Amino acid sequence: MQWRVKPALPVAKLIGAAALPALVAGFAPDDLGRWLVAAVVAAGIVVWAARDVLLPVRLTADDAGVTVLTGFARRRHLPWSQIEAVRVERLRRSEVLEIDAGDTVYVLSEPQLSAVPQEVAGTLAELRPVS
C-alpha cells in the first residue's frame, strides 16, 4: 500500500509562489527589498512544490513495515518491531496520522496522504503482524 500527496497540493503551492511577485508588483513595484523577499520566498515554495511532484509518495506499508519520506527527500524504513504506536490525533479542525517509532514521531496530514488518516491507520493496523 502507498499513500501520496494530493495532486492539488503542488498546484496550490505554485499558485501561491506566483502570487507573491504579483502582490509586490501591485502594491510596491519600486521597492527592491520587497522584490528580493518575494523572489526568495517564491523560489522556496517552488522547490517545496517540486518535492511534491518528484517525490509524491509519503508513506508505504507492507508486511515488513512502513517507509516514510523524511526531510526533503530521504526515505526511512521502519520495521513493524520499531513502531510503538500508530494513532490519529485531532488538531483543531483536522486529523493527522502519527507513527511513533520511539525516538521519532512521524506526522502525516490528509493532504499528504490523499486519504483520511483514520482510514490509513486502519489499513496499517490490518497490515501489522500480530505479535
Coordinates of N, CA and C in Angstrom, one line a residue:
M1 N 0.8 -1.2 0.0 CA 0.0 0.0 0.0 C 0.9 1.2 0.0
Q2 N 0.4 2.3 -0.6 CA 1.1 3.5 -0.6 C 0.1 4.7 -0.6
W3 N 0.6 5.8 0.0 CA -0.2 7.0 0.1 C 0.7 8.1 -0.4
R4 N 0.0 9.0 -1.2 CA 0.8 10.1 -1.9 C 0.1 11.4 -1.7
V5 N 0.8 12.4 -2.0 CA 0.3 13.8 -1.9 C -0.8 14.0 -2.8
K6 N -1.8 14.8 -2.4 CA -2.9 15.1 -3.3 C -2.4 15.9 -4.4
P7 N -2.8 15.7 -5.7 CA -2.3 16.4 -6.8 C -2.5 17.9 -6.7
A8 N -3.6 18.3 -6.0 CA -3.9 19.8 -5.9 C -2.9 20.5 -5.0
L9 N -2.2 19.8 -4.2 CA -1.3 20.5 -3.3 C -0.1 21.2 -4.0
P10 N 0.6 20.5 -4.8 CA 1.7 21.3 -5.5 C 1.2 22.4 -6.4
V11 N 0.0 22.2 -7.0 CA -0.6 23.3 -7.8 C -0.9 24.5 -6.9
A12 N -1.5 24.3 -5.8 CA -1.8 25.4 -4.8 C -0.5 26.1 -4.4
K13 N 0.6 25.3 -4.2 CA 1.8 26.0 -3.8 C 2.4 26.8 -5.0
L14 N 2.3 26.3 -6.2 CA 2.8 27.1 -7.3 C 2.0 28.4 -7.5
I15 N 0.7 28.3 -7.3 CA -0.2 29.5 -7.4 C 0.2 30.5 -6.4
G16 N 0.5 30.0 -5.1 CA 1.0 30.9 -4.1 C 2.3 31.5 -4.4
A17 N 3.2 30.7 -5.0 CA 4.5 31.3 -5.4 C 4.4 32.4 -6.5
A18 N 3.4 32.2 -7.4 CA 3.2 33.2 -8.5 C 2.5 34.4 -7.9
A19 N 1.7 34.2 -6.9 CA 1.0 35.4 -6.3 C 2.0 36.4 -5.6
L20 N 3.1 35.9 -5.1 CA 3.9 36.8 -4.3 C 4.5 37.9 -5.2
P21 N 5.1 37.6 -6.3 CA 5.6 38.7 -7.2 C 4.4 39.6 -7.7
A22 N 3.3 39.0 -7.9 CA 2.1 39.8 -8.4 C 1.7 40.8 -7.3
L23 N 1.7 40.3 -6.1 CA 1.4 41.3 -5.0 C 2.4 42.4 -4.9
V24 N 3.7 42.1 -5.0 CA 4.7 43.1 -4.9 C 4.5 44.1 -6.1
A25 N 4.2 43.6 -7.3 CA 4.0 44.4 -8.5 C 2.8 45.3 -8.3
G26 N 1.8 44.8 -7.6 CA 0.6 45.6 -7.4 C 0.7 46.6 -6.3
F27 N 1.5 46.3 -5.2 CA 1.5 47.2 -4.0 C 2.8 47.9 -3.8
A28 N 3.9 47.4 -4.3 CA 5.2 48.1 -4.1 C 6.1 47.9 -5.3
P29 N 5.8 48.3 -6.4 CA 6.6 48.0 -7.6 C 8.0 48.6 -7.6
D30 N 8.2 49.6 -6.9 CA 9.5 50.2 -6.8 C 10.4 49.8 -5.6
D31 N 9.9 48.9 -4.8 CA 10.6 48.5 -3.6 C 11.5 47.3 -3.9
L32 N 12.8 47.5 -4.1 CA 13.7 46.4 -4.4 C 13.7 45.3 -3.3
G33 N 13.7 45.8 -2.0 CA 13.7 44.9 -0.9 C 12.5 43.9 -0.9
R34 N 11.4 44.4 -1.2 CA 10.2 43.5 -1.3 C 10.3 42.6 -2.4
W35 N 10.8 43.0 -3.6 CA 11.0 42.1 -4.7 C 12.0 41.0 -4.4
L36 N 13.0 41.3 -3.6 CA 14.0 40.3 -3.2 C 13.4 39.3 -2.3
V37 N 12.7 39.8 -1.3 CA 12.0 38.9 -0.4 C 11.0 38.0 -1.1
A38 N 10.2 38.6 -2.0 CA 9.2 37.8 -2.7 C 9.9 36.8 -3.6
A39 N 11.0 37.1 -4.2 CA 11.7 36.2 -5.1 C 12.2 35.0 -4.3
V40 N 12.8 35.3 -3.1 CA 13.4 34.2 -2.3 C 12.3 33.3 -1.8
V41 N 11.2 33.9 -1.3 CA 10.1 33.1 -0.7 C 9.5 32.3 -1.9
A42 N 9.2 32.9 -3.0 CA 8.6 32.2 -4.1 C 9.5 31.0 -4.6
A43 N 10.8 31.2 -4.6 CA 11.7 30.2 -5.0 C 11.7 29.0 -4.0
G44 N 11.6 29.3 -2.7 CA 11.4 28.3 -1.7 C 10.1 27.5 -1.9
I45 N 9.1 28.2 -2.2 CA 7.8 27.5 -2.4 C 7.8 26.6 -3.7
V46 N 8.5 27.1 -4.7 CA 8.6 26.3 -5.9 C 9.4 25.0 -5.7
V47 N 10.5 25.1 -4.9 CA 11.3 23.9 -4.5 C 10.4 23.0 -3.7
W48 N 9.6 23.5 -2.8 CA 8.7 22.7 -2.0 C 7.7 22.0 -2.8
A49 N 7.1 22.7 -3.8 CA 6.1 22.1 -4.8 C 6.8 21.0 -5.6
A50 N 8.1 21.3 -6.0 CA 8.8 20.3 -6.8 C 9.0 19.0 -6.1
R51 N 9.2 19.1 -4.8 CA 9.3 17.9 -4.0 C 8.0 17.1 -4.0
D52 N 6.9 17.8 -4.0 CA 5.6 17.1 -4.1 C 5.4 16.4 -5.4
V53 N 6.0 17.0 -6.5 CA 5.8 16.4 -7.8 C 6.8 15.3 -8.0
L54 N 8.1 15.5 -7.6 CA 9.1 14.5 -7.8 C 9.1 13.3 -6.8
L55 N 8.6 13.6 -5.6 CA 8.5 12.5 -4.6 C 7.1 12.6 -4.0
P56 N 6.1 12.2 -4.7 CA 4.7 12.3 -4.2 C 4.4 11.3 -3.1
V57 N 5.0 10.1 -3.1 CA 4.7 9.1 -2.2 C 5.3 9.4 -0.8
R58 N 4.4 9.6 0.2 CA 4.8 9.9 1.5 C 4.9 8.7 2.5
L59 N 4.1 7.7 2.2 CA 4.1 6.6 3.1 C 3.8 5.3 2.3
T60 N 4.6 4.3 2.6 CA 4.3 3.0 2.0 C 4.3 2.0 3.2
A61 N 3.5 0.9 3.0 CA 3.4 -0.1 4.0 C 3.3 -1.5 3.4
D62 N 3.9 -2.4 4.1 CA 3.7 -3.8 3.6 C 3.9 -4.7 4.9
D63 N 4.1 -6.0 4.6 CA 4.2 -6.9 5.8 C 5.5 -6.7 6.6
A64 N 6.5 -6.1 5.9 CA 7.8 -5.9 6.6 C 7.8 -4.6 7.5
G65 N 6.9 -3.6 7.2 CA 6.9 -2.4 8.0 C 6.4 -1.2 7.1
V66 N 6.8 0.0 7.5 CA 6.4 1.2 6.8 C 7.7 1.9 6.3
T67 N 7.5 2.7 5.3 CA 8.6 3.6 4.8 C 8.0 5.0 4.7
V68 N 8.6 5.9 5.3 CA 8.1 7.3 5.3 C 9.2 8.2 4.7
L69 N 8.7 9.3 4.0 CA 9.6 10.3 3.5 C 9.9 11.2 4.6
T70 N 11.2 11.4 4.8 CA 11.6 12.3 5.9 C 12.5 13.4 5.3
G71 N 12.6 14.5 6.0 CA 13.4 15.6 5.4 C 12.9 16.0 4.1
F72 N 13.8 16.4 3.2 CA 13.4 16.8 1.8 C 13.2 15.6 0.9
A73 N 14.1 14.6 1.0 CA 14.0 13.5 0.0 C 14.5 12.2 0.5
R74 N 14.6 12.1 1.8 CA 15.2 10.8 2.4 C 14.0 9.9 2.8
R75 N 14.2 8.7 2.5 CA 13.2 7.7 3.0 C 13.7 6.9 4.1
R76 N 12.9 6.6 5.1 CA 13.3 5.8 6.2 C 12.3 4.6 6.3
H77 N 12.9 3.4 6.3 CA 12.1 2.2 6.5 C 12.1 1.8 8.0
L78 N 10.9 1.6 8.5 CA 10.7 1.2 9.9 C 10.0 -0.2 9.9
P79 N 10.8 -1.1 10.4 CA 10.1 -2.5 10.6 C 9.0 -2.3 11.7
W80 N 8.1 -3.2 11.5 CA 6.9 -3.2 12.5 C 7.4 -3.2 13.9
S81 N 8.5 -3.9 14.2 CA 9.0 -4.1 15.5 C 9.5 -2.8 16.1
Q82 N 9.9 -1.8 15.3 CA 10.3 -0.5 15.8 C 9.2 0.5 16.0
I83 N 8.0 0.2 15.5 CA 6.9 1.1 15.6 C 6.1 0.8 16.9
E84 N 6.1 1.8 17.8 CA 5.5 1.6 19.1 C 4.0 1.8 19.0
A85 N 3.5 2.8 18.2 CA 2.1 3.0 18.1 C 1.8 3.7 16.7
V86 N 0.6 3.5 16.3 CA 0.0 4.3 15.1 C -1.3 4.8 15.6
R87 N -1.4 6.2 15.6 CA -2.6 6.8 16.1 C -3.0 8.0 15.3
V88 N -4.2 8.4 15.5 CA -4.8 9.6 14.8 C -5.0 10.6 15.9
E89 N -4.4 11.8 15.7 CA -4.6 12.9 16.6 C -5.5 14.0 15.9
R90 N -6.3 14.6 16.7 CA -7.1 15.7 16.2 C -6.5 17.0 16.5
L91 N -6.2 17.8 15.5 CA -5.6 19.1 15.7 C -6.6 20.2 15.2
R92 N -7.2 20.9 16.1 CA -8.2 21.9 15.7 C -9.2 21.3 14.8
R93 N -9.2 21.6 13.5 CA -10.2 21.1 12.6 C -9.8 20.0 11.7
S94 N -8.6 19.4 11.9 CA -8.1 18.4 11.1 C -7.5 17.3 11.9
E95 N -7.3 16.1 11.2 CA -6.7 15.0 11.9 C -5.4 14.7 11.2
V96 N -4.4 14.2 12.0 CA -3.1 13.7 11.5 C -2.9 12.3 11.9
L97 N -2.1 11.6 11.1 CA -1.7 10.3 11.4 C -0.3 10.4 12.1
E98 N -0.1 9.8 13.2 CA 1.1 9.7 13.9 C 1.7 8.3 13.9
I99 N 2.9 8.2 13.5 CA 3.6 6.9 13.6 C 4.7 7.1 14.5
D100 N 4.6 6.5 15.7 CA 5.5 6.6 16.8 C 6.6 5.5 16.7
A101 N 7.8 5.9 16.4 CA 8.9 4.9 16.3 C 9.9 5.1 17.5
G102 N 9.4 5.5 18.6 CA 10.2 5.6 19.8 C 10.9 6.9 19.8
D103 N 12.1 7.0 19.1 CA 12.9 8.2 19.1 C 12.3 9.3 18.2
T104 N 11.4 8.9 17.3 CA 10.9 9.9 16.4 C 9.4 9.6 16.1
V105 N 8.6 10.7 16.0 CA 7.2 10.5 15.7 C 7.0 11.2 14.3
Y106 N 6.5 10.4 13.4 CA 6.2 10.9 12.0 C 4.8 11.3 11.9
V107 N 4.5 12.5 11.5 CA 3.2 13.1 11.4 C 2.8 13.4 10.0
L108 N 1.7 12.8 9.5 CA 1.3 12.9 8.2 C -0.2 13.4 8.2
S109 N -0.4 14.4 7.3 CA -1.8 15.0 7.3 C -2.6 14.4 6.1
E110 N -3.8 14.7 6.1 CA -4.7 14.2 5.0 C -4.2 14.6 3.6
P111 N -3.8 15.9 3.4 CA -3.3 16.3 2.0 C -2.0 15.5 1.7
Q112 N -1.2 15.1 2.6 CA 0.0 14.4 2.3 C -0.3 12.9 2.0
L113 N -1.4 12.4 2.5 CA -1.8 11.0 2.3 C -2.8 10.8 1.2
S114 N -3.5 11.8 0.8 CA -4.7 11.7 -0.1 C -5.7 10.7 0.5
A115 N -5.8 10.7 1.8 CA -6.7 9.8 2.4 C -7.0 10.3 3.8
V116 N -8.1 9.8 4.4 CA -8.4 10.2 5.8 C -7.5 9.5 6.7
P117 N -6.8 10.2 7.6 CA -5.9 9.5 8.5 C -6.4 8.3 9.2
Q118 N -7.7 8.4 9.6 CA -8.3 7.2 10.3 C -8.4 6.0 9.5
E119 N -8.6 6.2 8.2 CA -8.6 5.0 7.3 C -7.2 4.4 7.1
V120 N -6.2 5.3 7.0 CA -4.9 4.9 6.8 C -4.4 4.1 8.1
A121 N -4.8 4.6 9.2 CA -4.5 3.9 10.5 C -5.1 2.5 10.5
G122 N -6.3 2.4 10.0 CA -7.0 1.1 10.0 C -6.3 0.2 9.0
T123 N -5.9 0.7 7.9 CA -5.1 -0.2 6.9 C -3.8 -0.6 7.5
L124 N -3.1 0.3 8.2 CA -1.8 -0.1 8.8 C -2.0 -1.1 9.9
A125 N -3.1 -1.0 10.7 CA -3.4 -2.0 11.7 C -3.7 -3.4 11.1
E126 N -4.3 -3.4 9.9 CA -4.5 -4.7 9.2 C -3.2 -5.3 8.7
L127 N -2.3 -4.4 8.3 CA -1.0 -4.9 7.7 C -0.1 -5.4 8.8
R128 N -0.2 -4.7 10.0 CA 0.8 -5.0 11.1 C 0.6 -6.4 11.6
P129 N 1.7 -7.2 11.6 CA 1.5 -8.6 12.1 C 1.2 -8.6 13.6
V130 N 0.5 -9.5 14.1 CA 0.1 -9.7 15.5 C 1.3 -10.2 16.2
S131 N 1.7 -9.6 17.3 CA 2.9 -10.1 18.0 C 2.5 -10.8 19.3

